[in-house]
PDB file of C-alpha atoms in Angstrom:
ATOM      1  CA  MET F   1       0.000   0.000   0.000  1.00  0.00           C
ATOM      2  CA  LYS F   2       1.237   3.475  -0.771  1.00  0.00           C
ATOM      3  CA  ASP F   3       2.363   5.596   2.119  1.00  0.00           C
ATOM      4  CA  ILE F   4      -0.663   6.777   4.027  1.00  0.00           C
ATOM      5  CA  ASP F   5      -0.940   9.995   5.945  1.00  0.00           C
ATOM      6  CA  GLY F   6      -4.407   9.447   7.410  1.00  0.00           C
ATOM      7  CA  TYR F   7      -6.161  12.210   5.484  1.00  0.00           C
ATOM      8  CA  GLU F   8      -7.038  10.268   2.329  1.00  0.00           C
ATOM      9  CA  LEU F   9     -10.748   9.789   3.031  1.00  0.00           C
ATOM     10  CA  SER F  10     -13.680  11.582   4.583  1.00  0.00           C
ATOM     11  CA  PRO F  11     -14.839  10.601   8.079  1.00  0.00           C
ATOM     12  CA  LYS F  12     -17.905   8.772   6.658  1.00  0.00           C
ATOM     13  CA  LYS F  13     -15.786   6.711   4.264  1.00  0.00           C
ATOM     14  CA  ASN F  14     -13.421   5.882   7.114  1.00  0.00           C
ATOM     15  CA  GLU F  15     -16.380   4.642   9.159  1.00  0.00           C
ATOM     16  CA  LEU F  16     -17.512   2.453   6.269  1.00  0.00           C
ATOM     17  CA  LEU F  17     -14.069   0.838   5.952  1.00  0.00           C
ATOM     18  CA  LYS F  18     -13.909   0.159   9.699  1.00  0.00           C
ATOM     19  CA  TYR F  19     -17.448  -1.249   9.544  1.00  0.00           C
ATOM     20  CA  LEU F  20     -16.436  -3.627   6.768  1.00  0.00           C
ATOM     21  CA  LEU F  21     -13.301  -4.802   8.562  1.00  0.00           C
ATOM     22  CA  GLU F  22     -15.290  -5.506  11.717  1.00  0.00           C
ATOM     23  CA  ARG F  23     -17.551  -7.721   9.586  1.00  0.00           C
ATOM     24  CA  ASP F  24     -14.683  -9.722   8.106  1.00  0.00           C
ATOM     25  CA  GLY F  25     -14.505  -7.377   5.125  1.00  0.00           C
ATOM     26  CA  VAL F  26     -17.892  -8.244   3.571  1.00  0.00           C
ATOM     27  CA  ALA F  27     -21.346  -6.644   3.710  1.00  0.00           C
ATOM     28  CA  LYS F  28     -24.434  -6.128   1.567  1.00  0.00           C
ATOM     29  CA  THR F  29     -25.407  -2.617   0.556  1.00  0.00           C
ATOM     30  CA  THR F  30     -28.825  -2.866   2.214  1.00  0.00           C
ATOM     31  CA  ASP F  31     -27.254  -4.001   5.502  1.00  0.00           C
ATOM     32  CA  ILE F  32     -24.789  -1.115   5.411  1.00  0.00           C
ATOM     33  CA  ALA F  33     -27.569   1.393   4.704  1.00  0.00           C
ATOM     34  CA  GLY F  34     -29.638   0.020   7.590  1.00  0.00           C
ATOM     35  CA  ASP F  35     -26.750   0.031  10.046  1.00  0.00           C
ATOM     36  CA  PHE F  36     -25.749   3.572   9.033  1.00  0.00           C
ATOM     37  CA  SER F  37     -29.405   4.712   9.023  1.00  0.00           C
ATOM     38  CA  VAL F  38     -29.152   6.213   5.535  1.00  0.00           C
ATOM     39  CA  ASP F  39     -30.848   5.644   2.219  1.00  0.00           C
ATOM     40  CA  PRO F  40     -29.361   2.782   0.147  1.00  0.00           C
ATOM     41  CA  SER F  41     -28.636   5.255  -2.669  1.00  0.00           C
ATOM     42  CA  THR F  42     -26.329   7.188  -0.316  1.00  0.00           C
ATOM     43  CA  ILE F  43     -24.356   4.023   0.404  1.00  0.00           C
ATOM     44  CA  THR F  44     -24.310   3.074  -3.278  1.00  0.00           C
ATOM     45  CA  LYS F  45     -22.788   6.474  -4.097  1.00  0.00           C
ATOM     46  CA  MET F  46     -20.166   6.125  -1.349  1.00  0.00           C
ATOM     47  CA  ILE F  47     -19.340   2.593  -2.504  1.00  0.00           C
ATOM     48  CA  GLY F  48     -18.874   3.854  -6.050  1.00  0.00           C
ATOM     49  CA  GLU F  49     -16.478   6.544  -4.832  1.00  0.00           C
ATOM     50  CA  LEU F  50     -14.530   4.062  -2.682  1.00  0.00           C
ATOM     51  CA  SER F  51     -14.355   1.478  -5.476  1.00  0.00           C
ATOM     52  CA  VAL F  52     -12.113   3.733  -7.556  1.00  0.00           C
ATOM     53  CA  THR F  53      -9.623   3.947  -4.675  1.00  0.00           C
ATOM     54  CA  GLY F  54      -8.939   0.218  -4.825  1.00  0.00           C
ATOM     55  CA  LEU F  55      -9.888  -0.199  -1.161  1.00  0.00           C
ATOM     56  CA  ILE F  56     -13.126  -2.079  -1.840  1.00  0.00           C
ATOM     57  CA  GLU F  57     -14.739  -4.167  -4.530  1.00  0.00           C
ATOM     58  CA  HIS F  58     -18.472  -4.014  -5.185  1.00  0.00           C
ATOM     59  CA  VAL F  59     -20.387  -6.751  -6.926  1.00  0.00           C
ATOM     60  CA  PRO F  60     -23.970  -5.575  -7.519  1.00  0.00           C
ATOM     61  CA  TYR F  61     -26.552  -7.688  -5.686  1.00  0.00           C
ATOM     62  CA  ARG F  62     -23.752  -9.563  -3.895  1.00  0.00           C
ATOM     63  CA  GLY F  63     -22.143  -6.970  -1.690  1.00  0.00           C
ATOM     64  CA  VAL F  64     -18.990  -5.088  -0.865  1.00  0.00           C
ATOM     65  CA  THR F  65     -15.640  -6.584   0.103  1.00  0.00           C
ATOM     66  CA  LEU F  66     -12.415  -5.027   1.267  1.00  0.00           C
ATOM     67  CA  THR F  67      -9.398  -5.542  -0.947  1.00  0.00           C
ATOM     68  CA  ASP F  68      -6.093  -6.469   0.673  1.00  0.00           C
ATOM     69  CA  THR F  69      -5.164  -2.786   0.527  1.00  0.00           C
ATOM     70  CA  GLY F  70      -8.542  -1.904   2.021  1.00  0.00           C
ATOM     71  CA  ARG F  71      -7.973  -4.320   4.908  1.00  0.00           C
ATOM     72  CA  GLU F  72      -4.609  -2.740   5.599  1.00  0.00           C
ATOM     73  CA  TYR F  73      -6.032   0.781   5.484  1.00  0.00           C
ATOM     74  CA  ALA F  74      -9.022  -0.147   7.671  1.00  0.00           C
ATOM     75  CA  GLY F  75      -6.582  -1.723  10.127  1.00  0.00           C
ATOM     76  CA  PHE F  76      -4.804   1.622  10.363  1.00  0.00           C
ATOM     77  CA  LEU F  77      -8.144   3.387  10.946  1.00  0.00           C
ATOM     78  CA  ILE F  78      -9.024   1.061  13.822  1.00  0.00           C
ATOM     79  CA  ARG F  79      -5.518   1.383  15.272  1.00  0.00           C
ATOM     80  CA  ARG F  80      -5.827   5.187  15.105  1.00  0.00           C
ATOM     81  CA  HIS F  81      -9.189   5.127  16.897  1.00  0.00           C
ATOM     82  CA  ARG F  82      -7.961   2.816  19.643  1.00  0.00           C
ATOM     83  CA  ILE F  83      -4.773   4.772  20.291  1.00  0.00           C
ATOM     84  CA  LEU F  84      -6.654   8.078  20.454  1.00  0.00           C
ATOM     85  CA  GLY F  85      -9.264   6.575  22.788  1.00  0.00           C
ATOM     86  CA  LEU F  86      -6.560   5.194  25.046  1.00  0.00           C
ATOM     87  CA  MET F  87      -4.756   8.535  25.082  1.00  0.00           C
ATOM     88  CA  LEU F  88      -7.956  10.386  26.016  1.00  0.00           C
ATOM     89  CA  SER F  89      -8.665   7.935  28.834  1.00  0.00           C
ATOM     90  CA  HIS F  90      -5.384   9.020  30.428  1.00  0.00           C
ATOM     91  CA  TYR F  91      -6.952  12.472  30.849  1.00  0.00           C
ATOM     92  CA  GLY F  92      -9.919  11.330  32.924  1.00  0.00           C
ATOM     93  CA  LEU F  93     -12.463  10.464  30.245  1.00  0.00           C
ATOM     94  CA  THR F  94     -14.480   7.291  30.778  1.00  0.00           C
ATOM     95  CA  HIS F  95     -14.270   4.494  28.241  1.00  0.00           C
ATOM     96  CA  GLU F  96     -17.468   5.669  26.535  1.00  0.00           C
ATOM     97  CA  GLU F  97     -16.462   9.349  26.572  1.00  0.00           C
ATOM     98  CA  ALA F  98     -12.988   8.616  25.198  1.00  0.00           C
ATOM     99  CA  CYS F  99     -14.361   6.446  22.390  1.00  0.00           C
ATOM    100  CA  ALA F 100     -17.013   9.001  21.439  1.00  0.00           C
ATOM    101  CA  GLU F 101     -14.541  11.895  21.530  1.00  0.00           C
ATOM    102  CA  ALA F 102     -11.972   9.985  19.451  1.00  0.00           C
ATOM    103  CA  SER F 103     -14.684   9.312  16.858  1.00  0.00           C
ATOM    104  CA  ARG F 104     -15.340  13.052  16.568  1.00  0.00           C
ATOM    105  CA  PHE F 105     -11.834  14.007  15.489  1.00  0.00           C
ATOM    106  CA  GLU F 106      -9.880  10.894  14.508  1.00  0.00           C
ATOM    107  CA  SER F 107     -10.121  11.553  10.761  1.00  0.00           C
ATOM    108  CA  TYR F 108      -8.126  14.737  11.249  1.00  0.00           C
ATOM    109  CA  VAL F 109      -5.119  13.097  12.949  1.00  0.00           C
ATOM    110  CA  SER F 110      -2.195  12.050  10.761  1.00  0.00           C
ATOM    111  CA  LYS F 111      -0.525   8.656  10.753  1.00  0.00           C
ATOM    112  CA  GLU F 112       2.713  10.317  11.827  1.00  0.00           C
ATOM    113  CA  THR F 113       1.000  11.779  14.890  1.00  0.00           C
ATOM    114  CA  ILE F 114      -0.589   8.422  15.728  1.00  0.00           C
ATOM    115  CA  ASP F 115       2.824   6.759  15.501  1.00  0.00           C
ATOM    116  CA  ARG F 116       4.241   9.369  17.902  1.00  0.00           C
ATOM    117  CA  ILE F 117       1.355   8.948  20.366  1.00  0.00           C
ATOM    118  CA  CYS F 118       1.793   5.175  20.139  1.00  0.00           C
ATOM    119  CA  ALA F 119       5.474   5.501  21.019  1.00  0.00           C
ATOM    120  CA  SER F 120       4.741   7.906  23.893  1.00  0.00           C
ATOM    121  CA  LEU F 121       2.213   5.412  25.317  1.00  0.00           C
ATOM    122  CA  GLY F 122       4.815   2.636  25.193  1.00  0.00           C
ATOM    123  CA  HIS F 123       3.417   0.837  22.129  1.00  0.00           C
ATOM    124  CA  PRO F 124       0.255  -0.438  23.832  1.00  0.00           C
ATOM    125  CA  THR F 125      -1.254  -3.701  22.654  1.00  0.00           C
ATOM    126  CA  MET F 126      -4.723  -3.128  24.168  1.00  0.00           C
ATOM    127  CA  GLY F 127      -6.958  -0.126  23.758  1.00  0.00           C
ATOM    128  CA  LEU F 128     -10.335   0.593  25.311  1.00  0.00           C
ATOM    129  CA  CYS F 129     -12.166  -1.016  22.377  1.00  0.00           C
ATOM    130  CA  GLY F 130      -9.881  -3.968  21.789  1.00  0.00           C
ATOM    131  CA  ARG F 131      -6.460  -5.140  20.665  1.00  0.00           C
ATOM    132  CA  ILE F 132      -4.123  -2.621  19.036  1.00  0.00           C
ATOM    133  CA  LYS F 133      -2.302  -4.164  16.107  1.00  0.00           C
ATOM    134  CA  HIS F 134       0.970  -2.635  15.073  1.00  0.00           C
ATOM    135  CA  ASP F 135       1.301  -4.074  11.594  1.00  0.00           C
ATOM    136  CA  THR F 136       0.525  -0.712   9.937  1.00  0.00           C
ATOM    137  CA  CYS F 137       3.002   1.386  11.884  1.00  0.00           C
ATOM    138  CA  CYS F 138       6.678   2.074  11.640  1.00  0.00           C
ATOM    139  CA  CYS F 139       7.109   3.345  15.197  1.00  0.00           C
ATOM    140  CA  CYS F 140       7.041   0.023  16.995  1.00  0.00           C
ATOM    141  CA  PRO F 141      10.095  -2.116  17.591  1.00  0.00           C
ATOM    142  CA  ASN F 142       8.171  -5.257  16.582  1.00  0.00           C
ATOM    143  CA  ASP F 143       5.588  -4.667  13.836  1.00  0.00           C
ATOM    144  CA  ASP F 144       3.757  -7.927  14.458  1.00  0.00           C
ATOM    145  CA  MET F 145       2.958  -7.290  18.128  1.00  0.00           C
TER     146      MET F 145
END
């Protein structure tokens, strides 16, 4: 995957990629629309825009799947969320508050900044929402932690 900086996609597209990864990389358009509480045409438009990035593949009437590159990028997005949530919890926010606050601004935080926060936190392997994988970062001494 090309070098990522974390600003490639809009917050809504980031959420869709994370959603897909959490569902083993596959979902039907109608399920996505229902879970995001939007019209199916809105999801179809977003899927069309994401398809040209090479992060997803869409087969009409079958569903959407993450490509290998899409899985890697979505992994970074989840890692970013979990590191930001963990960082915020160090400042007195509850688990729920930290997760919600991280969701509000995570799309505006660069990969470089996430790598620096990760290092300052001691390369954590668990966040508030789950395991933190380090296979998309260059800051950790062991990338397959």
